[in-house]
GROMACS .gro file of C-alpha atoms in nm:
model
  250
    1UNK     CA    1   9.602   9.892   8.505
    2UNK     CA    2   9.339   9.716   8.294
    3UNK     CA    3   8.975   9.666   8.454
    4UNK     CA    4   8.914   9.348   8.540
    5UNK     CA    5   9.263   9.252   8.615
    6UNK     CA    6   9.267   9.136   8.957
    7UNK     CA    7   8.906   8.919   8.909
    8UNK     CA    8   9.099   8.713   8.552
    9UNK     CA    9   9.397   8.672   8.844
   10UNK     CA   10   9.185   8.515   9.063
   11UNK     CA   11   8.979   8.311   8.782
   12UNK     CA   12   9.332   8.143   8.631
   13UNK     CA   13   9.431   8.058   9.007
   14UNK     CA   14   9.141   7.869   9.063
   15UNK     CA   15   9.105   7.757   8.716
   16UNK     CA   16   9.453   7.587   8.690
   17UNK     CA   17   9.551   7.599   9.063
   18UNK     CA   18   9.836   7.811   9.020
   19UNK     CA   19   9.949   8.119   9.261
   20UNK     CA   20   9.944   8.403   9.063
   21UNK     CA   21  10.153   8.654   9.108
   22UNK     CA   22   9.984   9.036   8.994
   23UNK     CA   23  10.220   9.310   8.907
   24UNK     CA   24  10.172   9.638   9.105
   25UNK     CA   25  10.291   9.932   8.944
   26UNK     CA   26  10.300  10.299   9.057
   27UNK     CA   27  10.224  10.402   8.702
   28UNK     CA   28   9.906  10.545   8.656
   29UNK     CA   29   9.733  10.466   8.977
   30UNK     CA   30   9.753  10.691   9.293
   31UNK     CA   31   9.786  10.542   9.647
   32UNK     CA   32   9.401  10.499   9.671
   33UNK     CA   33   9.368  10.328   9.371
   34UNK     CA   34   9.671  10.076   9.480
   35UNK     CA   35   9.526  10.029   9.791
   36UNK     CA   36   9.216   9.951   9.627
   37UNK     CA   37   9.344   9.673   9.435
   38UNK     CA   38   9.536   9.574   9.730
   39UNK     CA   39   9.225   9.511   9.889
   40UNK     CA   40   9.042   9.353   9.613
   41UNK     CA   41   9.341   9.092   9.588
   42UNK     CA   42   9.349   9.010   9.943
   43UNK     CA   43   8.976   8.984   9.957
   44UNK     CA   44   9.042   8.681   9.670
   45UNK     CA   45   9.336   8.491   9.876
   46UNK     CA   46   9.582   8.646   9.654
   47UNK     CA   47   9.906   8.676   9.849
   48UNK     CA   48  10.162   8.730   9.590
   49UNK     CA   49  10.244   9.053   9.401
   50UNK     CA   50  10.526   9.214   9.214
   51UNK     CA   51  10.600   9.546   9.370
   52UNK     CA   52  10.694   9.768   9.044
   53UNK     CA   53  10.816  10.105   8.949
   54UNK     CA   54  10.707  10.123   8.583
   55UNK     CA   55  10.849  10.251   8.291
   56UNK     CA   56  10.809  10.603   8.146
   57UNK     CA   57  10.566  10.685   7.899
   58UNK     CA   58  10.590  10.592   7.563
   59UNK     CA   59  10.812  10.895   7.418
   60UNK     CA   60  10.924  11.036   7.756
   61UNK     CA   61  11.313  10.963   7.878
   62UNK     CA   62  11.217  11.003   8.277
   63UNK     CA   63  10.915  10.821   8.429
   64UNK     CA   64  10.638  11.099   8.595
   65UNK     CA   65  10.449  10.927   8.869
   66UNK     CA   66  10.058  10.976   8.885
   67UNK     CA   67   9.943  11.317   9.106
   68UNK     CA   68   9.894  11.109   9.414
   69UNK     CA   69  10.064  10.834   9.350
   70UNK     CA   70  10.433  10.700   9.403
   71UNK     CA   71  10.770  10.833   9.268
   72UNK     CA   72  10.965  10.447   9.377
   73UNK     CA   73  10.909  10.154   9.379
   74UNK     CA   74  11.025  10.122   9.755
   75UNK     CA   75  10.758  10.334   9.880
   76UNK     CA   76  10.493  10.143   9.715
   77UNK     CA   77  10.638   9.856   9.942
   78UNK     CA   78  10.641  10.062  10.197
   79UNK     CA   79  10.246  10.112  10.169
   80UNK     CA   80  10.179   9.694  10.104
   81UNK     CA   81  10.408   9.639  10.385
   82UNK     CA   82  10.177   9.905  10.602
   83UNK     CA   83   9.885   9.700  10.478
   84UNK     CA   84  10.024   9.375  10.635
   85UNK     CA   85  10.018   9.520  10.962
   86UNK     CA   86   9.681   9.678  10.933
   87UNK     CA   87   9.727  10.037  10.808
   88UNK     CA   88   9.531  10.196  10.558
   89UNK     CA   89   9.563  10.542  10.401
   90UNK     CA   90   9.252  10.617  10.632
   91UNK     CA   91   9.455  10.648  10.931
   92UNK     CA   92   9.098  10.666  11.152
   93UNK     CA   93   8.990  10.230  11.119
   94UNK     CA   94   9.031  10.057  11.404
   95UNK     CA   95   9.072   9.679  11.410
   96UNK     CA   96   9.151   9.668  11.040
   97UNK     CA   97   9.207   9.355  10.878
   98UNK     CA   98   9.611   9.318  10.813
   99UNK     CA   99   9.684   9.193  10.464
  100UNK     CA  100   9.911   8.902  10.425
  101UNK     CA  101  10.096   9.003  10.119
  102UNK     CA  102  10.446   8.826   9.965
  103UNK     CA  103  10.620   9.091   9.850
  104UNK     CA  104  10.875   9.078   9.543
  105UNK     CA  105  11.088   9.342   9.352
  106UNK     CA  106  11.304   9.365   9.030
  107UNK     CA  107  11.669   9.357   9.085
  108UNK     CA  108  11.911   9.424   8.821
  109UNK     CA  109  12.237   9.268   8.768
  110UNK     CA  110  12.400   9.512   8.510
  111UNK     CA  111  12.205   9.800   8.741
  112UNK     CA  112  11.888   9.983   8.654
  113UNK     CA  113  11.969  10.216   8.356
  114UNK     CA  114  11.879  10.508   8.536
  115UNK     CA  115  12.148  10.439   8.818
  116UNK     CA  116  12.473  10.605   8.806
  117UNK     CA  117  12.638  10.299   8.920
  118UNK     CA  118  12.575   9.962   9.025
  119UNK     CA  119  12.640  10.027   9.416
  120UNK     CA  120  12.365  10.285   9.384
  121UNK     CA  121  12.140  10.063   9.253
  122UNK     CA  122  12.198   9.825   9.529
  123UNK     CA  123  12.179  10.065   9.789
  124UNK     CA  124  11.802  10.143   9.628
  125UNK     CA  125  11.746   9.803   9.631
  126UNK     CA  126  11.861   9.739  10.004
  127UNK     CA  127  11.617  10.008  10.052
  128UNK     CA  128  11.333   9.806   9.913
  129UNK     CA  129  11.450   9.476  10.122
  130UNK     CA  130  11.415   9.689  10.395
  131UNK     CA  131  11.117   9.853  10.345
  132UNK     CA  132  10.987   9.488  10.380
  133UNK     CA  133  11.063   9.255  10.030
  134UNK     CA  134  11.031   8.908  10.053
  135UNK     CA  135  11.213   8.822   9.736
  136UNK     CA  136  11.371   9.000   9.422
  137UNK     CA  137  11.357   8.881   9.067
  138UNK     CA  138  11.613   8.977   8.826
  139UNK     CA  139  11.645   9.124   8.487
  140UNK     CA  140  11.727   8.914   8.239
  141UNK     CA  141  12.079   8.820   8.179
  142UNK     CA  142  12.282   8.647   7.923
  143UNK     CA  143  12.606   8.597   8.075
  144UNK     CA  144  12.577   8.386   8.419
  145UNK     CA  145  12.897   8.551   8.592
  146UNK     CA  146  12.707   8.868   8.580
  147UNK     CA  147  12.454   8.695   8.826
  148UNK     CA  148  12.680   8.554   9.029
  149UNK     CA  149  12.836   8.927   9.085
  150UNK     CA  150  12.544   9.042   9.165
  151UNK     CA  151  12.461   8.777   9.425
  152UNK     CA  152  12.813   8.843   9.607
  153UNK     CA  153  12.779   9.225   9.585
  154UNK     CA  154  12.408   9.192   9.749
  155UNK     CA  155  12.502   8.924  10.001
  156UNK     CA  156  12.794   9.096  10.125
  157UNK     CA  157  12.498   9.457  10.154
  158UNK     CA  158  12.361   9.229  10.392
  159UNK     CA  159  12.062   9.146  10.127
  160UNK     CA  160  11.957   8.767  10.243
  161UNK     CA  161  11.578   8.756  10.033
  162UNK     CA  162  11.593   8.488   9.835
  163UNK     CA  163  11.686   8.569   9.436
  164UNK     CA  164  11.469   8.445   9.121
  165UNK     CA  165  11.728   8.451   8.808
  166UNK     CA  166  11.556   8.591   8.555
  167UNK     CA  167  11.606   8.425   8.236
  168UNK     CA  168  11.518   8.538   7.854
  169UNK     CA  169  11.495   8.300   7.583
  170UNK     CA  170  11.610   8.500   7.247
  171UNK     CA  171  11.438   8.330   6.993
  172UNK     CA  172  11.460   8.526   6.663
  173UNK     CA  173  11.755   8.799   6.607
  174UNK     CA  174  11.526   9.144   6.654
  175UNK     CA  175  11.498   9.023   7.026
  176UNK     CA  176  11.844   9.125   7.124
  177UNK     CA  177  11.839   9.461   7.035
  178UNK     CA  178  11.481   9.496   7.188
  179UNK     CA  179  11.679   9.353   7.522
  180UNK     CA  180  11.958   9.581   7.487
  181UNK     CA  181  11.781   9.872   7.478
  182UNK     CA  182  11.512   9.727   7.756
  183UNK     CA  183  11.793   9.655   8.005
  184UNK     CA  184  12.151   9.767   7.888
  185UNK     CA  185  12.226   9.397   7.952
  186UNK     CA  186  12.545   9.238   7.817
  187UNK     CA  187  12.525   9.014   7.522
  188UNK     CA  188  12.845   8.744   7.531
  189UNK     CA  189  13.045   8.683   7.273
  190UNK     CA  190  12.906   8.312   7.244
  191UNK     CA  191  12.616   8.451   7.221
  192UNK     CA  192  12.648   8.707   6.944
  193UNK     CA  193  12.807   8.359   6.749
  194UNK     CA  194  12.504   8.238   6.842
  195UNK     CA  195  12.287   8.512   6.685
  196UNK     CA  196  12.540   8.555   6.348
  197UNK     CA  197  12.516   8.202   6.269
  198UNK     CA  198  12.090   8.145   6.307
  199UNK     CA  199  11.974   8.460   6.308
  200UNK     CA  200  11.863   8.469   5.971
  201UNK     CA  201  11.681   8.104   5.981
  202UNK     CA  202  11.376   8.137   6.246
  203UNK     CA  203  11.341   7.819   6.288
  204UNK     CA  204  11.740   7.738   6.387
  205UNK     CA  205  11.735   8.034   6.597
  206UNK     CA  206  11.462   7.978   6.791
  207UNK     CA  207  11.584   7.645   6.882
  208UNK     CA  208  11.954   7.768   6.930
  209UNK     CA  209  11.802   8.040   7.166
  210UNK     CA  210  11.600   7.778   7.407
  211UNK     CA  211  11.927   7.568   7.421
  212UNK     CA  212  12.128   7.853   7.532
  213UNK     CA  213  11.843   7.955   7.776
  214UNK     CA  214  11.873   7.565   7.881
  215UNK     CA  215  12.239   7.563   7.920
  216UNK     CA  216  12.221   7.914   8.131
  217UNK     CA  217  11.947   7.735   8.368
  218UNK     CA  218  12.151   7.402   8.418
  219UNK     CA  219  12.407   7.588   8.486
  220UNK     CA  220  12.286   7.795   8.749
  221UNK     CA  221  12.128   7.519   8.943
  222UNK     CA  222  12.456   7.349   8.957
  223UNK     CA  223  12.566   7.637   9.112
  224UNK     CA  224  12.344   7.697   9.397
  225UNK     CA  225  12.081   7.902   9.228
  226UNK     CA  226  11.757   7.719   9.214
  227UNK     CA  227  11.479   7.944   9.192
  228UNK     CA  228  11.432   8.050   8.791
  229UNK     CA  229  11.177   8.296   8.606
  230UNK     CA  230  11.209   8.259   8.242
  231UNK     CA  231  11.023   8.553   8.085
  232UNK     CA  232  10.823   8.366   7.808
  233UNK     CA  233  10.672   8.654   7.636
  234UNK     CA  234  10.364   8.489   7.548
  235UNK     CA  235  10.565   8.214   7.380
  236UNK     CA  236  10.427   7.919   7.588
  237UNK     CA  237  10.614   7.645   7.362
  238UNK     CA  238  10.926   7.817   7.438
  239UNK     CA  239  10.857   7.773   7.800
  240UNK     CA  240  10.698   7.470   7.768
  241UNK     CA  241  11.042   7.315   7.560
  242UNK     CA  242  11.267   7.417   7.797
  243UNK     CA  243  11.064   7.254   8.079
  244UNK     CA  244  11.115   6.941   7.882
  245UNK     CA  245  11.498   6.999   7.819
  246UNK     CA  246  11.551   7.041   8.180
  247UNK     CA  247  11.332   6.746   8.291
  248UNK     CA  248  11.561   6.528   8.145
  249UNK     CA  249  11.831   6.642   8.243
  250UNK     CA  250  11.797   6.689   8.534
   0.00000   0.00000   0.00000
């Protein structure tokens, strides 16, 4: 929602050669203003985006979507997918340009917070694969089993888009509350050790946390799952350690 957004995209995918990936949220933007954007990306050879809800405002329990704008998250896909086959909200162009957009969604393992129940959320989400998702990418997650759930619960919904595993690397003890109340998400009992035993010596903890993050990777590639997102938080190191863990591992 920042100005200049979608040209710094397009300046760090040329600069390092990257596909970037811009988040496209129905906060705070009607349908013009996402189509906009839309345009503007396409117009740079951006093909990737994140198709995103939002969270409600700071101080408000339910999010309010933007007069104009989008109430879910699937029918923001809904309007990118119309895009890809060449229709715009002005419904009188003829011969217009399709977009070529990959679309991707959140999906959440221990359910979105504001679902009842975790076969409502999927139902939501099969609603979004349908609407025309390429791929979903999970909340973070601390206990593996609770992916592998997931992925059985989805598969067997008939949801074949390939998964991203979302992974969180808790690096000083005030994180896991912060992901708690983010995501709801379960925090294992080896991990809570984890926490008890480092948490009060930064430097121990933030190593403990990118070997646990390590461990949680290697073990979901030896399990079949071998597309990862680790959520970095603007902690490149972090990133940047467990990269090197993993390269010699595996």
């Amino acid at each position: 929602k920042r100005p200049g957004s979608v040209a710094l995209a397009a300046a760090i995918m040329r600069r390092y050669n990257v596909d970037m990936v811009p988040h496209i949220v129905c906060g705070g933007a009607t349908r013009h203003k996402i189509e906009n954007e839309l345009i503007d990306l396409n117009f740079l050879d951006i093909e990737n985006v994140m198709a995103l809800r939002g969270d409600p405002i700071p101080g408000e329990r339910f999010f309010t979507p933007e007069e104009g704008g989008h109430q879910y998250s699937c029918e923001l896909v809904e309007q990118i997918t119309r895009m890809n086959h060449g229709q715009y909200l002005d419904d009188t162009l003829t011969d217009a340009v399709p977009t070529n957009f990959c679309i991707g969604v959140a999906g959440y393992p221990e359910k979105h917070y504001e679902a009842p129940n975790q076969a409502c959320d999927i139902e939501n989400l099969k609603k979004k694969v349908d609407a025309g998702v390429n791929y979903i990418v999970t909340q973070m997650f601390f206990d593996n089993n609770t992916l592998y759930n997931f992925l059985y619960r989805i598969r067997e919904k008939d949801i074949k888009v390939p998964v991203v595993a979302g992974i969180m690397p808790i690096t000083n003890a005030a994180q896991v509350a912060r992901s708690i109340q983010m995501s709801g998400c379960y925090i294992p009992a080896r991990f809570k050790a984890l926490v008890d035993r480092f948490g009060d010596n930064p430097a121990a903890m933030k190593q403990a946390g990118i070997a646990y993050a390590t461990d949680q990777i290697i073990d979901l590639i030896a399990n079949g799952v071998n597309a990862i997102h680790v959520y970095s938080i603007n902690k490149p190191d972090v990133a940047a350690q467990i990269q090197s863990n993993l390269s010699e591992i595996l």
